[in-house]
């Protein structure tokens, strides 16, 4: 992981309003002089994710005024074709379940390849050569487009296809969910942890009725289970350190 590629101090963050992309946003704001965000509307079943994006961005500059000058524009890209192509649980009203191939039926095939390709086109226009995403292959749900090798191969293809030295940064790639909470704490202390709990959204079912100590969600879907498990591990370890 490079602190900066040395040629360009601007980064474009793939930002969904979820926990992982919010940690990536903070990571980028800590390192780059100019940070913009890009989000994708592909007919998600739950608008809650799109609403959280706006709230997280405003809560971030409120809690961290020093980042205000760095945080630039937000870009929403509509990809309606994706929902037409993908018959999955995120965009159709069916139950979340594991499929025979070991992937949850929320899987939109190759989604991250499309997202980074769109991001590179926008980055090209706006002079941002660093693209940041919250993909992780440690605790991931089996998505092959979250793998380090997949994304670095894509970065290579993008460099060839644009003649621009794009870099794809994935600061969470090797982290467990507990370590992602730890990184949030390192970057922004308890203020950032609280912001993530209060404003980010990860639940596949779009549930925001119940607030748990780890955030809002149904508490039962794979995304909620991962988020809760990581929070428990991290807060348990923090309590042990404090008590030692
Ligand atoms: Zn859930």
mmCIF file of N, CA and C and ligand atoms in Angstrom, residues 203-205 217-221 224, ligand 1:
data_model
loop_
_atom_site.group_PDB
_atom_site.id
_atom_site.type_symbol
_atom_site.label_atom_id
_atom_site.label_comp_id
_atom_site.label_asym_id
_atom_site.label_seq_id
_atom_site.Cartn_x
_atom_site.Cartn_y
_atom_site.Cartn_z
ATOM 1 N N UNK A 203 -26.620 -3.622 5.985
ATOM 2 C CA UNK A 203 -27.610 -4.704 5.981
ATOM 3 C C UNK A 203 -28.174 -4.961 4.585
ATOM 4 N N UNK A 204 -28.143 -6.221 4.176
ATOM 5 C CA UNK A 204 -28.678 -6.596 2.865
ATOM 6 C C UNK A 204 -30.187 -6.345 2.767
ATOM 7 N N UNK A 205 -30.865 -6.374 3.928
ATOM 8 C CA UNK A 205 -32.324 -6.233 3.891
ATOM 9 C C UNK A 205 -32.785 -4.783 4.025
ATOM 10 N N UNK A 217 -29.480 -2.575 11.540
ATOM 11 C CA UNK A 217 -29.584 -3.706 10.624
ATOM 12 C C UNK A 217 -30.501 -4.774 11.176
ATOM 13 N N UNK A 218 -30.801 -5.752 10.333
ATOM 14 C CA UNK A 218 -31.710 -6.828 10.730
ATOM 15 C C UNK A 218 -31.060 -7.762 11.747
ATOM 16 N N UNK A 219 -29.725 -7.808 11.755
ATOM 17 C CA UNK A 219 -29.013 -8.660 12.703
ATOM 18 C C UNK A 219 -28.903 -10.107 12.263
ATOM 19 N N UNK A 220 -29.478 -10.459 11.128
ATOM 20 C CA UNK A 220 -29.516 -11.870 10.735
ATOM 21 C C UNK A 220 -28.921 -12.155 9.356
ATOM 22 N N UNK A 221 -28.864 -11.154 8.488
ATOM 23 C CA UNK A 221 -28.355 -11.411 7.141
ATOM 24 C C UNK A 221 -26.826 -11.543 7.187
ATOM 25 N N UNK A 224 -24.971 -8.295 8.173
ATOM 26 C CA UNK A 224 -25.121 -7.937 9.592
ATOM 27 C C UNK A 224 -24.275 -8.864 10.466
HETATM 28 ZN ZN1 LIG B 1 -29.100 -7.401 7.886
#
